[in-house]
XYZ file of C-alpha atoms in Angstrom:
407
model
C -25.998 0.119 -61.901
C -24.997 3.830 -62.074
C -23.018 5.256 -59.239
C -25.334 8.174 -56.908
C -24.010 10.029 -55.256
C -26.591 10.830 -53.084
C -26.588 7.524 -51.456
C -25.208 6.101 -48.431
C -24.700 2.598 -47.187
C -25.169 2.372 -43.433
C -23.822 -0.707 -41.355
C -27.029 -1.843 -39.298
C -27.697 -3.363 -36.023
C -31.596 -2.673 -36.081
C -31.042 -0.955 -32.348
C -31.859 2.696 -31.424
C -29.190 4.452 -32.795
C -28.486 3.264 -35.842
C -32.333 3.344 -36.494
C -32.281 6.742 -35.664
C -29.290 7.256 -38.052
C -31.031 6.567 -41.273
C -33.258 9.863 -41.224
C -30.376 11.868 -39.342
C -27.877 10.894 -42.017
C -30.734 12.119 -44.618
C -31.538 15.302 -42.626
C -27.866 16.186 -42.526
C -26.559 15.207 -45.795
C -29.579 15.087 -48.097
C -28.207 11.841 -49.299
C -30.498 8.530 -49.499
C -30.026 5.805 -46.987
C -29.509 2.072 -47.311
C -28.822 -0.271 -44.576
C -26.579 -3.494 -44.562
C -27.271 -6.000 -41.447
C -25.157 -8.865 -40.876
C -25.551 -12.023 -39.024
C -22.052 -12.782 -37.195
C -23.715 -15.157 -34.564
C -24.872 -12.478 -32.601
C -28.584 -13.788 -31.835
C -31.516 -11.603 -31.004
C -33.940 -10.605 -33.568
C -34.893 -12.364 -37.163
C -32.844 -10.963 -39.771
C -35.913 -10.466 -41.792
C -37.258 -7.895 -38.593
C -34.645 -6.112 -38.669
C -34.981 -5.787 -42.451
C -38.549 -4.563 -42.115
C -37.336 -1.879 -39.113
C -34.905 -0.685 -41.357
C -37.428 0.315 -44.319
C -40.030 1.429 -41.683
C -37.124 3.839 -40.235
C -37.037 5.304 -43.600
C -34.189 3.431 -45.580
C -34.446 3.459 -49.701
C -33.215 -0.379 -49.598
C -32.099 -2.996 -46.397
C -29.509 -5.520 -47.100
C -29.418 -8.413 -44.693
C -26.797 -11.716 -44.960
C -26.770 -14.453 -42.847
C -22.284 -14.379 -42.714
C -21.942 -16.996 -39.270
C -20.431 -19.645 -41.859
C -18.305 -17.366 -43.273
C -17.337 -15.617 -40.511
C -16.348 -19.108 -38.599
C -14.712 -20.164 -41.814
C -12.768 -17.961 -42.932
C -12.415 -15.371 -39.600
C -12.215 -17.034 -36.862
C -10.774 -20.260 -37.745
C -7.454 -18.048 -39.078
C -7.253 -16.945 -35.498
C -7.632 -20.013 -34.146
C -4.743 -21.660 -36.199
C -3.027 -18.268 -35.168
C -3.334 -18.537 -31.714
C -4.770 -14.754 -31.327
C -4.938 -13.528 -28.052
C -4.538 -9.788 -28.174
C -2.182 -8.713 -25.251
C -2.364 -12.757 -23.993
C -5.974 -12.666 -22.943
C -8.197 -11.193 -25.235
C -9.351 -13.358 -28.318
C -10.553 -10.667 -30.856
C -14.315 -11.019 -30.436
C -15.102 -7.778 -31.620
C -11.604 -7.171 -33.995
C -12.351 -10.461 -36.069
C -16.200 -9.589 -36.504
C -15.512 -5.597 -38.415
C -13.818 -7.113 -41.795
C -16.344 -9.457 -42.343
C -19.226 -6.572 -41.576
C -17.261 -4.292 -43.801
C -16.709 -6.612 -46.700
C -20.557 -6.920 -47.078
C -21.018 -2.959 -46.653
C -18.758 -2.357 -49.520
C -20.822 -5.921 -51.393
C -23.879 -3.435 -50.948
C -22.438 -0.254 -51.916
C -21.247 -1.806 -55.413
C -24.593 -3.061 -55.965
C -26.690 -0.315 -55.286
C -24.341 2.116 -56.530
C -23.362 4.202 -53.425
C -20.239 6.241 -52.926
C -20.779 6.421 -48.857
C -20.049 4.126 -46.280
C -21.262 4.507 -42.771
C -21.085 3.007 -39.554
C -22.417 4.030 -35.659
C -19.120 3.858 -33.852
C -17.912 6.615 -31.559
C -14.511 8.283 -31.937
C -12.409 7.189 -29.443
C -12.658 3.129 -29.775
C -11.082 0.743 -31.960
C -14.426 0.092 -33.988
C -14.380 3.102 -36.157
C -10.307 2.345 -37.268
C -11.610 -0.833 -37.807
C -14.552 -0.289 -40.171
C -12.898 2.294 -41.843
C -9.369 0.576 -42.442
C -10.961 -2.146 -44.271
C -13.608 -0.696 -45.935
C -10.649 1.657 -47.799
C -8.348 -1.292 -48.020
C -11.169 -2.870 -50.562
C -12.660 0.280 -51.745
C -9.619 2.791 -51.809
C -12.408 4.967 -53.710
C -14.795 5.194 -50.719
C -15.552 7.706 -48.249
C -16.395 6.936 -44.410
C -18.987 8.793 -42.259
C -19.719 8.395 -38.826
C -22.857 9.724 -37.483
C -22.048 10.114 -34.432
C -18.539 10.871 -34.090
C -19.266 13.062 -37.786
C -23.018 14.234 -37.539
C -23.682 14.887 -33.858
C -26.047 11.838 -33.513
C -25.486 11.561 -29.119
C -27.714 8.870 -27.801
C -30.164 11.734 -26.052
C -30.754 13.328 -29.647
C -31.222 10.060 -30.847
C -33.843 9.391 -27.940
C -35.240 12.723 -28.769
C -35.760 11.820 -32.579
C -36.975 8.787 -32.232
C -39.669 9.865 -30.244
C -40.307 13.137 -32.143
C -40.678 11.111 -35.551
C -42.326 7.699 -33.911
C -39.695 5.358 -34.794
C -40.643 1.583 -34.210
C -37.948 1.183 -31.625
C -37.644 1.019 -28.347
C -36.671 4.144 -26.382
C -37.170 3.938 -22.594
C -34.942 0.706 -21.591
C -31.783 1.793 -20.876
C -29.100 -0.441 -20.754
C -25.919 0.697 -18.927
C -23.177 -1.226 -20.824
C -22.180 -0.991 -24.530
C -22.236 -4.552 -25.717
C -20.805 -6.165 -28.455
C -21.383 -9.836 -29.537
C -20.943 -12.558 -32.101
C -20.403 -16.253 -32.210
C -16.735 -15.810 -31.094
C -17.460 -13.801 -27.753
C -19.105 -11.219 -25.873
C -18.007 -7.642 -25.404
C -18.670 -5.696 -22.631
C -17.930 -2.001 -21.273
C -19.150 1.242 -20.012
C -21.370 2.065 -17.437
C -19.939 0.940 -13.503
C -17.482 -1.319 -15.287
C -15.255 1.957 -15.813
C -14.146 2.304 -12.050
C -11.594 -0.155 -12.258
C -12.656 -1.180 -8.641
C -16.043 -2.210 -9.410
C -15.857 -5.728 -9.851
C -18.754 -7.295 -12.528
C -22.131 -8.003 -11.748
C -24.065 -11.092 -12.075
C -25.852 -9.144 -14.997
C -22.606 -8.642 -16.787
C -22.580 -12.314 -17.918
C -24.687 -14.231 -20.451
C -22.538 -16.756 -22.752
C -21.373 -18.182 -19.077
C -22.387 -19.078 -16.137
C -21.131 -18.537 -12.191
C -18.214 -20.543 -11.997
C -18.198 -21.257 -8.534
C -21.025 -23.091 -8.606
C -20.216 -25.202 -11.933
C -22.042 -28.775 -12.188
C -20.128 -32.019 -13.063
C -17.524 -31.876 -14.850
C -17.247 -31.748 -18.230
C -15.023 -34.155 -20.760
C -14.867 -33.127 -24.164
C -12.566 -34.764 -27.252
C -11.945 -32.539 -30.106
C -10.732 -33.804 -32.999
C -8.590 -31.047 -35.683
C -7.535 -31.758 -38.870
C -4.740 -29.193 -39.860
C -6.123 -26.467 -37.220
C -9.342 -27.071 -37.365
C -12.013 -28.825 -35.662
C -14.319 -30.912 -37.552
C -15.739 -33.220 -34.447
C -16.455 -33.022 -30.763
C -16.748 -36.523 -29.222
C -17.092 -38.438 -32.607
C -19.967 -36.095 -34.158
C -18.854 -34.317 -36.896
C -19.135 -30.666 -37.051
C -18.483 -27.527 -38.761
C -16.626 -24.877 -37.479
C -19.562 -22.775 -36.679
C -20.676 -25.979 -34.877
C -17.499 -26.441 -32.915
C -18.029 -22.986 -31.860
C -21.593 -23.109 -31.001
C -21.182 -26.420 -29.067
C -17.792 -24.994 -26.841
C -20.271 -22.287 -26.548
C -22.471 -23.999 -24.589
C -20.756 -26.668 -23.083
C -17.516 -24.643 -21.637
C -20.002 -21.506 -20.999
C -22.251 -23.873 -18.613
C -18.549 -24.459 -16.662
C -17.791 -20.474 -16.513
C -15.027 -20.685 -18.831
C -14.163 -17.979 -20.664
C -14.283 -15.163 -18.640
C -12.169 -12.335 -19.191
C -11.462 -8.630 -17.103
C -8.757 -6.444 -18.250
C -7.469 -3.122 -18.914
C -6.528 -3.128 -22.326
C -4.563 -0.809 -24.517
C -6.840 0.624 -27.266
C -5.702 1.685 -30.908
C -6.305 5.699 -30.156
C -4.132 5.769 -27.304
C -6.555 5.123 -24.376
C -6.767 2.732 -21.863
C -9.624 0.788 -21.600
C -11.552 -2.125 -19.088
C -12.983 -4.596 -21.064
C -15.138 -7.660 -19.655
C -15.090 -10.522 -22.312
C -16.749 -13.730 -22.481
C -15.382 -16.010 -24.717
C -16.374 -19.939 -24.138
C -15.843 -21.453 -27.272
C -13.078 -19.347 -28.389
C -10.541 -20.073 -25.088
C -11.624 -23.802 -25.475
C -10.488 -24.120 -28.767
C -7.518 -21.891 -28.073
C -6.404 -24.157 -25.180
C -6.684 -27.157 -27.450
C -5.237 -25.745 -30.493
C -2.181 -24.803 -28.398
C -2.057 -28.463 -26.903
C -2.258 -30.136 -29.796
C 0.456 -27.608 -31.631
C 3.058 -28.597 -28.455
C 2.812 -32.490 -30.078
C 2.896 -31.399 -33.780
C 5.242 -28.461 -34.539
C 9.012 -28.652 -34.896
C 10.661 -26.971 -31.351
C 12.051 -23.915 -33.705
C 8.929 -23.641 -36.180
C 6.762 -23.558 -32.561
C 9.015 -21.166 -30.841
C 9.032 -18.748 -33.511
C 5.380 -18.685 -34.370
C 4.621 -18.192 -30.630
C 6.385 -14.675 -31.198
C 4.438 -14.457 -34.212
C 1.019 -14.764 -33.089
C 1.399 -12.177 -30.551
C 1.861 -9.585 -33.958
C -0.907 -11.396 -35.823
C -3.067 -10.882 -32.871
C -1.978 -7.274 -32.496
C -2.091 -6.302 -36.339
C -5.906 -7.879 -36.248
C -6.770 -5.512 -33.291
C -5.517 -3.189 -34.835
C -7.608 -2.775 -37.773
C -5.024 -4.498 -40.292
C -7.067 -7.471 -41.138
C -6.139 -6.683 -44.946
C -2.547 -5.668 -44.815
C 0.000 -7.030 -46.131
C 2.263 -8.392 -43.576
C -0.848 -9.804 -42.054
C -1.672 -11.560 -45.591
C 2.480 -12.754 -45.522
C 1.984 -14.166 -41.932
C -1.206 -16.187 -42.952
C 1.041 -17.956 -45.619
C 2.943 -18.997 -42.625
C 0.352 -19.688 -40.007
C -1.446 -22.047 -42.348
C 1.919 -24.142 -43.340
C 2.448 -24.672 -39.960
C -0.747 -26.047 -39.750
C -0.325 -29.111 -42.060
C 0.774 -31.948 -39.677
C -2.048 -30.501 -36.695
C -4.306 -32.997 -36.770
C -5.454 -35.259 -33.896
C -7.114 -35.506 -30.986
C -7.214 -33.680 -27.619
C -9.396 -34.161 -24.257
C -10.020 -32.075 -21.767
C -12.175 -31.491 -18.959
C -14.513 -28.210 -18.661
C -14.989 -27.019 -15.253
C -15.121 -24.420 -12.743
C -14.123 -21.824 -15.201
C -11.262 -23.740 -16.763
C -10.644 -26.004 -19.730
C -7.928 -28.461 -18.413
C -6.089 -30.522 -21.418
C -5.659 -34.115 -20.256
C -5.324 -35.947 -23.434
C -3.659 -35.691 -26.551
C -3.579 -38.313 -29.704
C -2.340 -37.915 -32.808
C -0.401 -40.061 -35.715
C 1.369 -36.513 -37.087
C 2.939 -35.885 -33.704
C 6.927 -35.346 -33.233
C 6.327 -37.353 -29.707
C 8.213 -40.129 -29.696
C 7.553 -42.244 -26.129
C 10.551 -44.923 -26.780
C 12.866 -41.683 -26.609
C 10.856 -40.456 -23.922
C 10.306 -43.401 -21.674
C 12.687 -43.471 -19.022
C 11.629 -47.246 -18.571
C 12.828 -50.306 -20.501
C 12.903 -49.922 -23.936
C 14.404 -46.653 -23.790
C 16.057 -45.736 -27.145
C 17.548 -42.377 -26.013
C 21.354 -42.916 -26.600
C 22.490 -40.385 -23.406
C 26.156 -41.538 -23.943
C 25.794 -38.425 -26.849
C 24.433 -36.232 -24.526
C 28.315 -35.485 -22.845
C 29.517 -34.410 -26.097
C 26.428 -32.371 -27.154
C 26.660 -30.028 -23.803
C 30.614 -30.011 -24.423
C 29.563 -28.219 -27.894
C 26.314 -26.756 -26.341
C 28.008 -25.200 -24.165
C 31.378 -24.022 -25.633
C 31.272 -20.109 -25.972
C 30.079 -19.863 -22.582
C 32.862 -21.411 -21.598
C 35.421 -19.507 -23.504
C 33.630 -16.488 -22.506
C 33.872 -17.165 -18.771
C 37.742 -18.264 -19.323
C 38.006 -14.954 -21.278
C 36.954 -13.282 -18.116
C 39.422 -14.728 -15.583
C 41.684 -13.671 -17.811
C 41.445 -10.442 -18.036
C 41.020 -10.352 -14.061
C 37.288 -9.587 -14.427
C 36.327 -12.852 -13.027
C 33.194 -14.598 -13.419
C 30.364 -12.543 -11.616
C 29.448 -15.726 -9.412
């Protein structure tokens, strides 16, 4: 197909705004609109009525995908065998979700032979780096527009325009939080939530429930085969399933719920509420199962290096090419983690209990310190002799020179 240039591909939740930003984006720039929704696990509506909002709104063509497998497959799983936890706590629910939305915005753009990319993020969060930083890693000949960070689109003009040009969307309900949410987690800010001293409401929460009232408690066995989890208690399972299913089962126990001030990509701080059931279930077990199966060295130094995976994917560099030289490493590490771990869901925690594996460096003859112990300690007095030798010339050293010890 011929490029035009008078056509714009528009990322599309089928809410208010971005409904709104079809004929806005038309009005302002004369340019044709065509919308791209994609199915991360988020729930609500059919992709096919969002489809038919889309065209109704006014857009020239609407490009839906259903992307949960991929995005499980091929996103999240890479965070999971990475450990991600941006700044310890937060597990990318939002960050991992943008490349995979982008990738199919520029899919739609090729095909239908627009030059434009567009999304409905602000400009002062992380989104709009996001969107944009991968959509020009793929498409270096791309532009970016932002409605309403670009075009003026506020939310009372969009209210106002909806209304004036009888939309089929909903403009009365107001919702005071910006949400964000996909099969990974739940994103939630705005509204109360920014006075740090408001603690969350009940209404805050929907992937979890109250954790101090949890029911029984919970035991789960997840088996991984080189990072990955392909069964919960014996039932096989794909990792959308393995998702879904920590989903529901650590979400009915509370777990997963997250409040923090985080440090955002433009230079803000920010209070973020996450809920993340699934994803800090896997996490925990991923980790546990990693402590049996990695070398000491190859686990100590990949602990410093998910903490710059983690920041590089928050940081809109999903395509970059240290991140792409990590991966290499992340997923050699992952070779020998396979296995089995238990734990117990409850109260708002996911307790490891149990760990089995025939990859595993653990060794319980050397470990035992009952009979049958086949630890030889009679090497352990010259190993701390060497162990410990520069220390001790460096304290001698001291005394020496009169400058004693510091003890």
């Amino acid at each position: 197909m011929s490029a035009h240039k008078d056509r714009v591909v528009l990322a599309y939740s089928g809410g208010l705004d971005t409904s709104v930003a079809i004929g806005w984006i038309g009005e302002q720039t004369g340019r044709e609109v065509i919308t791209v929704a994609v199915d991360v696990g988020q729930g609500g509506e059919d992709l096919e009525v969002i489809r038919q909002r889309a065209l109704d709104c006014g857009a020239v063509e609407a490009y839906v995908a259903d992307a949960r497998d991929e995005f499980a497959n091929e996103y999240c799983m890479p965070a999971l065998k990475a450990n991600a936890l941006y700044e310890g706590r937060y597990p990318l629910v939002s960050a991992l979700s943008r490349p995979v939305i982008a990738k199919h915005l520029v899919r739609a753009a090729r095909e239908f032979g627009a030059s434009t990319v567009a999304h409905g993020c602000t400009g002062k969060g992380n989104d709009q780096v996001r969107f944009e930083v991968a959509i020009t890693s793929m498409a270096p000949d791309m532009d970016c527009l932002s409605p309403v960070r670009d075009l003026a689109l506020t939310r009372d003009v969009a209210i106002d325009y909806a209304e004036r040009h009888g939309l089929p969307i909903e403009t009365t309900k107001h919702n005071p939080f910006s949400i964000d949410q996909n099969v990974w987690g739940r994103a939630i800010e705005t509204g109360f939530l920014e006075d740090l001293w408001n603690a969350p409401t009940k209404d805050v929460y929907t992937y979890t429930d109250d954790p101090t009232y949890p029911p029984l408690p919970d035991e789960v066995v997840i088996h991984f085969e080189q990072g990955v989890p392909t069964a919960i208690d014996g039932t096989p399972v794909t990792p959308l399933q393995a998702v879904q299913e920590l989903n529901r089962r650590a979400g009915a126990q509370g777990v997963g719920r997250i409040d923090m001030v985080e440090d955002r990509l433009v230079g803000i701080k920010s209070r973020e509420i996450y809920e993340a059931p699934g994803a800090v279930a896997l996490i925990e077990a991923h980790q546990a199962l990693e402590s049996v199966t990695l070398e000491r060295m190859q686990r100590r130094y990949k602990r410093q290096m998910e903490q710059t995976w983690a920041e590089l994917v928050y940081e809109a560099q999903w395509y970059s090419p240290l991140k792409r030289s990590m991966d290499a490493f992340i997923e050699d590490t992952q070779r020998h983690v396979t296995g089995d771990i238990r734990m117990v869901l409850h109260g708002g925690r996911a307790v490891v209990n149990g760990r089995r594996t025939q990859t595993g460096l653990y060794d319980f003859n050397l470990a035992t310190y009952e009979t049958g112990d086949t630890f030889d300690q009679s090497s352990s007095r010259g190993f701390i002799e060497i162990y410990g030798m520069q220390s001790k010339l460096a304290a001698a050293r001291d005394v020496r020179l009169g400058l004693g010890t510091g003890y």
